[in-house]
Amino acid sequence: MKTKIFLRWAVLVLLVVATAIPVDAQYGSRGNKRYNDRYGRTNSYGDVVELRLRSSGSLEERMPANMIDRVRLLRIDGHLDSKDFEFIKKICNRSRCIDDHNRSIDNYIDLELERARIMSAGSKGLFGYSGERDVLDNALAYSSHLRSIVLPEHIKRIGNSALRGCGELEEVIMPSSVRLLGDDAFSGCRRLEYITLNEGLECIGDECFEDCYNLHSVNLPRTLSEIGNRAFKGTGLQRVNLPGGLMKLGAAAFEDTPLQVLDLPAATQIVNNDLGKMKKLEEITVENGSHYYTYEDGVLYDVTGKVLLRYPAARSGDFYVPDDVEGIGPTAFAQSELSRVSIPPSVAEIGDYAFYECPRLQQIDLPGVRSLGKKAFQDCKALVAVSADCLGMVPASAFENCSALTSVALSPEITTIGEHAFKHCKALAHITLPEQLTTISKEAFEGCALTSLDLPDGVVTIGERAFKNCKGLTQVQVPDLCATVDKEAFRECSSLAGIDLGKGLLKLGDNALRETAITTLVIPETVTEIGKKVTEKCKGLTRIECHAVLPPKLDKESNNKVELYVPSGSINAYRTAKNWKNFKTILPLE
């Protein structure tokens, strides 16, 4: 009888121990067979742990303490909650991994959760907490040493930012139960090479795989109906087969990938008709029966053929836009290798980034274009000449960094030069500004080679840093209607020896004339506000005349040793006014 009782207790003890015993003790020095089959390695360091949890929240207490810094293959069976995932993430972010001799070895975690059940996984951090069952939220985001993961067989959704920023993650095994991959789910997983997307998956969220540089191929299941914006941006995808049932392809879904051929199914519509920048693209085709698109010789158009949506950027030479085309879509020619694009008068609208970063484009004529998108020709380094006969305004950054641009012919109807419009056009020495111009926006001509400047009489505003660092400028006449010369507008115009501020000026901004070559500054009587250090480091300045009877608001003036001349009846007012009183010499105007 005692022998039978002893045997029963012995069996019970063995069963209890087995629930937390490292797998190497069960499988010997070779470890788990499936593990070895997948990775071709053996468990030579005793670094495999298998745990069977009877209740959620118990992982930390069940984990053998001596294995926290040793485990590299962690297999879990049972229910997991957010507390358990916090502990898993702690292991994945440990500072080092050691062998049984306390020597540092490669620090990684292969996590197998195939038989686990997620009760709740979201954390209460930056990305929120859902507590949903069978949903992996952001619980393992930024797990720095997670190398591979086998997801639970019942999981329904990979939530937003679920494995975001897991920089060492190489492989993901996903069950067929998954219906949705959330926004940013795998973004920033730079080493991700293998991921299984099974039949049943319906939606891939925005930026889901963005910047997964090593993801070179992926099989998209037939059940997939939606791919989010920038979903595969910055991946290494060289080819992709879009399923026939795909209804929605997100904007810039394959931007900055080496994808060479894109075949669009008949059912697919591109969000905002924007494919993004695809420098390696050589050809686009569309399946017969599409309600959205047509194509000709590998060039994508809308279904009417009147809007050119994408020209394959990898092609070089010349291209003649068909005469019946009325619009050119966003990023249509972005990063194209074309040397010349002929645009007919029928084209009235060109979208954002349309010719962005075309390195060989030398000349562009826009005979009928009335609306031009932002950054339309930004970074076209070889662009020499531009003409626009009908344009209403020059938009933001339209020609920014066009460093070879020397000739610009603008429509007389233009009223606004947008922010950064010609910024850093380092060869642009002269430009005739339209007579209807009223606004020169922030940094519009910063860093240009302008040697002369004729401002039209209607200009009302000269924006921040509008002409900053135009070192060739020698003389400027500000129109009488101009109310504002904003901060740093002419800063570092080191050759600017004279500036005539218009009779209607109200505000002269901070550092507006800093580091110029002016010798005399005449401030008109209309000025009510002067910013700080307007003439800072103007080494040749010897005289300031302020014609305002009442001292304008003055922030701070560093050149207070220069002689200041004011209306004779206002000398006492200036001598007591804030900051004006710091001038050493205040004399009456003659």
Short mmCIF file of C-alpha atoms in Angstrom, two decimals, residues 131-467:
data_model
loop_
_atom_site.label_atom_id
_atom_site.label_comp_id
_atom_site.label_asym_id
_atom_site.label_seq_id
_atom_site.Cartn_x
_atom_site.Cartn_y
_atom_site.Cartn_z
CA GLY A 131 -8.73 44.47 -23.77
CA GLU A 132 -10.35 42.53 -26.63
CA ARG A 133 -10.11 38.78 -26.73
CA ASP A 134 -8.11 37.15 -29.54
CA VAL A 135 -6.69 40.52 -30.61
CA LEU A 136 -3.01 41.37 -30.42
CA ASP A 137 -2.82 45.12 -29.86
CA ASN A 138 0.40 47.02 -29.21
CA ALA A 139 1.53 44.65 -26.49
CA LEU A 140 4.85 43.74 -28.11
CA ALA A 141 5.65 47.02 -29.89
CA TYR A 142 9.34 47.94 -29.75
CA SER A 143 10.43 44.54 -28.45
CA SER A 144 14.06 45.06 -29.33
CA HIS A 145 15.27 41.43 -29.35
CA LEU A 146 12.20 39.61 -30.67
CA ARG A 147 13.43 37.60 -33.67
CA SER A 148 10.42 35.51 -34.65
CA ILE A 149 6.85 34.96 -33.54
CA VAL A 150 4.25 32.26 -34.15
CA LEU A 151 0.88 33.85 -33.45
CA PRO A 152 -2.02 32.10 -31.67
CA GLU A 153 -4.19 29.93 -33.89
CA HIS A 154 -7.42 31.69 -32.85
CA ILE A 155 -6.28 35.29 -33.23
CA LYS A 156 -8.72 37.49 -35.18
CA ARG A 157 -6.87 40.75 -35.60
CA ILE A 158 -3.37 42.14 -35.41
CA GLY A 159 -4.10 45.57 -33.96
CA ASN A 160 -2.57 48.99 -34.51
CA SER A 161 1.17 49.12 -33.76
CA ALA A 162 1.10 45.48 -32.57
CA LEU A 163 4.73 44.73 -33.44
CA ARG A 164 5.79 48.21 -34.49
CA GLY A 165 9.49 48.98 -34.19
CA CYS A 166 10.62 45.40 -33.51
CA GLY A 167 13.90 46.03 -35.27
CA GLU A 168 15.24 42.46 -35.04
CA LEU A 169 12.04 40.69 -36.07
CA GLU A 170 12.72 38.39 -39.04
CA GLU A 171 9.73 36.05 -39.29
CA VAL A 172 6.03 36.07 -38.48
CA ILE A 173 3.85 32.96 -38.72
CA MET A 174 0.20 33.95 -38.83
CA PRO A 175 -2.88 31.70 -38.65
CA SER A 176 -5.73 31.71 -41.17
CA SER A 177 -8.10 33.14 -38.53
CA VAL A 178 -6.65 36.67 -38.97
CA ARG A 179 -8.99 39.03 -40.82
CA LEU A 180 -7.29 42.38 -40.34
CA LEU A 181 -3.79 43.81 -39.94
CA GLY A 182 -3.98 47.20 -38.19
CA ASP A 183 -2.25 50.49 -38.91
CA ASP A 184 1.51 50.42 -38.26
CA ALA A 185 1.22 46.77 -37.20
CA PHE A 186 4.72 45.88 -38.42
CA SER A 187 6.13 49.29 -39.38
CA GLY A 188 9.80 49.73 -38.69
CA CYS A 189 10.51 45.98 -38.52
CA ARG A 190 13.65 46.53 -40.56
CA ARG A 191 14.79 42.89 -40.67
CA LEU A 192 11.43 41.29 -41.38
CA GLU A 193 11.90 38.87 -44.29
CA TYR A 194 9.13 36.30 -43.95
CA ILE A 195 5.48 36.74 -43.16
CA THR A 196 2.60 34.38 -43.86
CA LEU A 197 -0.60 36.07 -45.05
CA ASN A 198 -3.25 33.35 -45.27
CA GLU A 199 -6.57 33.15 -47.08
CA GLY A 200 -9.17 34.90 -44.97
CA LEU A 201 -7.21 38.13 -44.55
CA GLU A 202 -9.40 41.03 -45.72
CA CYS A 203 -7.62 44.27 -44.84
CA ILE A 204 -4.05 45.56 -44.46
CA GLY A 205 -3.98 48.88 -42.56
CA ASP A 206 -2.18 52.16 -43.20
CA GLU A 207 1.64 52.01 -42.92
CA CYS A 208 1.30 48.37 -41.90
CA PHE A 209 4.71 47.31 -43.27
CA GLU A 210 6.27 50.73 -43.79
CA ASP A 211 10.10 50.68 -43.67
CA CYS A 212 10.34 46.88 -43.54
CA TYR A 213 13.43 47.15 -45.75
CA ASN A 214 14.15 43.42 -45.98
CA LEU A 215 10.63 42.35 -46.94
CA HIS A 216 11.30 41.43 -50.58
CA SER A 217 8.22 39.37 -51.38
CA VAL A 218 4.77 38.74 -50.00
CA ASN A 219 1.85 36.57 -51.10
CA LEU A 220 -1.40 38.50 -50.98
CA PRO A 221 -4.41 36.20 -50.42
CA ARG A 222 -7.43 36.17 -52.75
CA THR A 223 -9.67 37.31 -49.89
CA LEU A 224 -7.85 40.64 -49.53
CA SER A 225 -10.09 43.60 -50.39
CA GLU A 226 -8.20 46.60 -48.98
CA ILE A 227 -4.60 47.77 -48.72
CA GLY A 228 -4.04 50.94 -46.68
CA ASN A 229 -2.15 54.14 -47.40
CA ARG A 230 1.63 53.65 -47.50
CA ALA A 231 1.08 50.05 -46.40
CA PHE A 232 4.28 48.76 -48.04
CA LYS A 233 6.17 52.05 -48.33
CA GLY A 234 9.92 51.64 -48.05
CA THR A 235 9.85 47.84 -48.25
CA GLY A 236 12.05 45.76 -50.53
CA LEU A 237 9.15 44.43 -52.62
CA GLN A 238 10.31 43.70 -56.15
CA ARG A 239 7.09 42.13 -57.38
CA VAL A 240 3.53 41.85 -56.17
CA ASN A 241 0.41 40.11 -57.45
CA LEU A 242 -2.66 42.08 -56.48
CA PRO A 243 -5.67 39.78 -55.96
CA GLY A 244 -8.65 40.20 -58.29
CA GLY A 245 -10.96 41.06 -55.39
CA LEU A 246 -8.87 44.02 -54.21
CA MET A 247 -11.23 47.00 -54.07
CA LYS A 248 -9.05 49.68 -52.49
CA LEU A 249 -5.33 50.36 -52.96
CA GLY A 250 -4.12 53.02 -50.55
CA ALA A 251 -2.31 56.18 -51.59
CA ALA A 252 1.43 55.61 -51.99
CA ALA A 253 0.96 51.98 -50.96
CA PHE A 254 4.20 50.93 -52.70
CA GLU A 255 6.11 54.21 -52.49
CA ASP A 256 9.92 53.95 -52.35
CA THR A 257 9.96 50.26 -53.25
CA PRO A 258 11.95 48.61 -56.08
CA LEU A 259 8.69 47.45 -57.69
CA GLN A 260 9.09 47.42 -61.49
CA VAL A 261 5.70 46.26 -62.79
CA LEU A 262 2.26 47.03 -61.40
CA ASP A 263 -0.78 45.12 -62.71
CA LEU A 264 -4.05 46.62 -61.52
CA PRO A 265 -7.12 44.34 -61.26
CA ALA A 266 -10.35 45.63 -62.81
CA ALA A 267 -11.97 46.10 -59.39
CA THR A 268 -9.16 48.11 -57.84
CA GLN A 269 -9.35 51.85 -57.18
CA ILE A 270 -6.33 53.83 -55.98
CA VAL A 271 -7.00 56.27 -53.12
CA ASN A 272 -6.73 59.81 -54.50
CA ASN A 273 -5.28 58.20 -57.65
CA ASP A 274 -1.91 58.59 -55.93
CA LEU A 275 0.64 55.82 -56.33
CA GLY A 276 3.34 57.86 -54.61
CA LYS A 277 6.98 57.99 -55.68
CA MET A 278 8.05 54.74 -57.37
CA LYS A 279 11.48 55.33 -58.87
CA LYS A 280 11.99 51.82 -60.26
CA LEU A 281 8.58 51.46 -61.93
CA GLU A 282 8.83 50.47 -65.62
CA GLU A 283 5.29 49.49 -66.58
CA ILE A 284 1.66 49.68 -65.49
CA THR A 285 -1.17 47.56 -66.86
CA VAL A 286 -4.89 47.48 -66.12
CA GLU A 287 -7.16 44.45 -66.36
CA ASN A 288 -9.94 44.74 -68.92
CA GLY A 289 -13.25 45.95 -67.54
CA SER A 290 -11.91 48.52 -65.09
CA HIS A 291 -14.35 51.29 -64.16
CA TYR A 292 -11.52 53.51 -62.99
CA TYR A 293 -8.49 53.31 -65.26
CA THR A 294 -7.09 52.71 -68.67
CA TYR A 295 -3.52 52.48 -69.87
CA GLU A 296 -1.52 52.94 -73.02
CA ASP A 297 2.05 51.75 -73.56
CA GLY A 298 2.47 51.20 -69.83
CA VAL A 299 1.23 54.70 -68.88
CA LEU A 300 -1.75 54.97 -66.50
CA TYR A 301 -4.72 57.28 -67.22
CA ASP A 302 -8.13 57.70 -65.64
CA VAL A 303 -10.95 55.80 -67.35
CA THR A 304 -11.71 58.76 -69.64
CA GLY A 305 -8.10 59.06 -70.75
CA LYS A 306 -8.17 62.79 -69.95
CA VAL A 307 -6.02 62.67 -66.79
CA LEU A 308 -2.52 61.22 -66.89
CA LEU A 309 -2.04 59.54 -63.52
CA ARG A 310 1.34 57.83 -63.71
CA TYR A 311 4.26 57.63 -66.07
CA PRO A 312 6.72 54.83 -65.23
CA ALA A 313 9.60 56.68 -63.59
CA ALA A 314 12.35 54.31 -64.70
CA ARG A 315 11.88 55.21 -68.36
CA SER A 316 14.19 57.79 -69.90
CA GLY A 317 14.18 59.99 -73.02
CA ASP A 318 11.33 62.25 -74.16
CA PHE A 319 7.58 62.00 -73.67
CA TYR A 320 4.76 63.85 -75.40
CA VAL A 321 1.59 64.12 -73.33
CA PRO A 322 -1.37 63.29 -75.63
CA ASP A 323 -3.25 66.31 -76.96
CA ASP A 324 -6.56 65.35 -75.34
CA VAL A 325 -5.16 65.13 -71.80
CA GLU A 326 -6.53 67.86 -69.50
CA GLY A 327 -4.80 67.08 -66.22
CA ILE A 328 -1.66 65.52 -64.74
CA GLY A 329 -2.15 63.80 -61.40
CA PRO A 330 -0.12 63.89 -58.16
CA THR A 331 3.38 62.34 -58.46
CA ALA A 332 2.58 61.45 -62.10
CA PHE A 333 6.20 61.97 -63.25
CA ALA A 334 7.89 61.99 -59.84
CA GLN A 335 11.54 60.81 -59.94
CA SER A 336 11.22 60.18 -63.67
CA GLU A 337 14.40 59.80 -65.75
CA LEU A 338 12.86 61.76 -68.65
CA SER A 339 14.89 64.58 -70.19
CA ARG A 340 11.93 66.33 -71.75
CA VAL A 341 8.16 66.35 -71.29
CA SER A 342 6.01 68.15 -73.83
CA ILE A 343 2.77 69.42 -72.30
CA PRO A 344 -0.05 70.50 -74.64
CA PRO A 345 -2.22 73.62 -74.05
CA SER A 346 -5.13 71.31 -73.13
CA VAL A 347 -3.52 70.53 -69.74
CA ALA A 348 -5.00 72.97 -67.22
CA GLU A 349 -4.07 71.32 -63.92
CA ILE A 350 -0.96 69.64 -62.56
CA GLY A 351 -1.06 67.92 -59.15
CA ASP A 352 1.22 67.92 -56.12
CA TYR A 353 4.71 66.44 -56.58
CA ALA A 354 3.90 65.85 -60.26
CA PHE A 355 7.53 66.27 -61.42
CA TYR A 356 9.20 65.97 -58.06
CA GLU A 357 12.91 65.09 -58.21
CA CYS A 358 13.21 64.51 -61.95
CA PRO A 359 17.03 64.57 -62.22
CA ARG A 360 17.29 64.93 -66.02
CA LEU A 361 14.42 67.30 -66.82
CA GLN A 362 15.92 70.46 -68.35
CA GLN A 363 13.03 72.58 -69.59
CA ILE A 364 9.31 72.78 -69.02
CA ASP A 365 6.64 74.85 -70.77
CA LEU A 366 3.20 75.13 -69.20
CA PRO A 367 1.18 76.86 -71.92
CA GLY A 368 -2.32 76.23 -70.55
CA VAL A 369 -1.73 75.32 -66.90
CA ARG A 370 -3.83 77.40 -64.50
CA SER A 371 -3.39 75.33 -61.34
CA LEU A 372 -0.05 73.91 -60.21
CA GLY A 373 0.33 71.64 -57.18
CA LYS A 374 2.76 72.12 -54.31
CA LYS A 375 6.31 70.85 -54.82
CA ALA A 376 5.43 70.14 -58.45
CA PHE A 377 9.04 70.59 -59.66
CA GLN A 378 10.95 70.49 -56.38
CA ASP A 379 14.49 69.10 -56.61
CA CYS A 380 14.63 69.05 -60.41
CA LYS A 381 18.37 69.73 -60.31
CA ALA A 382 18.87 69.95 -64.10
CA LEU A 383 15.88 72.24 -64.79
CA VAL A 384 17.14 75.38 -66.54
CA ALA A 385 14.08 77.12 -67.99
CA VAL A 386 10.40 77.43 -67.03
CA SER A 387 7.54 79.27 -68.69
CA ALA A 388 3.96 79.48 -67.42
CA ASP A 389 1.57 81.61 -69.45
CA CYS A 390 -1.71 81.11 -67.55
CA LEU A 391 -0.73 80.32 -63.98
CA GLY A 392 -2.65 82.12 -61.21
CA MET A 393 -0.10 81.59 -58.42
CA VAL A 394 3.22 79.87 -57.82
CA PRO A 395 2.48 77.30 -55.08
CA ALA A 396 4.59 76.29 -52.11
CA SER A 397 7.99 74.79 -52.97
CA ALA A 398 7.03 74.60 -56.66
CA PHE A 399 10.65 75.05 -57.83
CA GLU A 400 12.53 74.66 -54.55
CA ASN A 401 16.10 73.38 -54.93
CA CYS A 402 16.07 73.70 -58.72
CA SER A 403 19.72 74.66 -58.48
CA ALA A 404 20.31 75.07 -62.26
CA LEU A 405 17.26 77.27 -62.93
CA THR A 406 18.24 80.48 -64.72
CA SER A 407 15.18 81.46 -66.77
CA VAL A 408 11.65 81.94 -65.41
CA ALA A 409 8.78 83.45 -67.42
CA LEU A 410 5.68 83.87 -65.27
CA SER A 411 2.10 84.67 -66.20
CA PRO A 412 1.18 88.36 -65.69
CA GLU A 413 -1.89 87.16 -63.76
CA ILE A 414 0.08 85.72 -60.83
CA THR A 415 -0.81 87.36 -57.52
CA THR A 416 1.09 85.18 -55.04
CA ILE A 417 4.53 83.60 -54.85
CA GLY A 418 4.08 80.76 -52.35
CA GLU A 419 6.29 79.66 -49.48
CA HIS A 420 9.70 78.31 -50.56
CA ALA A 421 8.59 78.64 -54.20
CA PHE A 422 12.11 79.37 -55.55
CA LYS A 423 14.11 78.65 -52.41
CA HIS A 424 17.73 77.69 -53.09
CA CYS A 425 17.53 78.27 -56.84
CA LYS A 426 21.21 79.09 -56.67
CA ALA A 427 21.61 80.03 -60.35
CA LEU A 428 18.56 82.32 -60.55
CA ALA A 429 20.09 85.78 -60.99
CA HIS A 430 17.07 87.60 -62.39
CA ILE A 431 13.30 87.20 -62.44
CA THR A 432 10.59 89.51 -63.74
CA LEU A 433 7.82 89.57 -61.19
CA PRO A 434 4.24 89.93 -62.51
CA GLU A 435 2.55 93.32 -62.21
CA GLN A 436 -0.45 91.77 -60.43
CA LEU A 437 1.73 90.34 -57.65
CA THR A 438 0.61 91.24 -54.12
CA THR A 439 2.24 88.63 -51.86
CA ILE A 440 5.77 87.26 -51.63
CA SER A 441 5.53 84.47 -49.08
CA LYS A 442 7.88 83.00 -46.52
CA GLU A 443 11.31 81.98 -47.89
CA ALA A 444 10.07 82.43 -51.46
CA PHE A 445 13.50 83.39 -52.85
CA GLU A 446 15.80 82.45 -49.96
CA GLY A 447 19.31 81.56 -51.14
CA CYS A 448 18.81 82.67 -54.75
CA ALA A 449 21.52 84.34 -56.83
CA LEU A 450 19.40 87.44 -57.49
CA THR A 451 21.46 90.51 -58.40
CA SER A 452 18.56 92.86 -59.06
CA LEU A 453 15.01 93.04 -57.80
CA ASP A 454 12.10 95.03 -59.20
CA LEU A 455 9.15 94.73 -56.87
CA PRO A 456 5.78 95.53 -58.51
CA ASP A 457 3.86 98.47 -57.06
CA GLY A 458 1.05 96.21 -55.81
CA VAL A 459 3.17 94.11 -53.43
CA VAL A 460 1.63 94.32 -49.96
CA THR A 461 3.60 91.70 -48.02
CA ILE A 462 7.22 90.52 -48.07
CA GLY A 463 7.25 87.38 -45.92
CA GLU A 464 9.69 85.89 -43.44
CA ARG A 465 13.13 85.24 -44.94
CA ALA A 466 11.68 85.97 -48.38
CA PHE A 467 15.06 87.10 -49.77
#
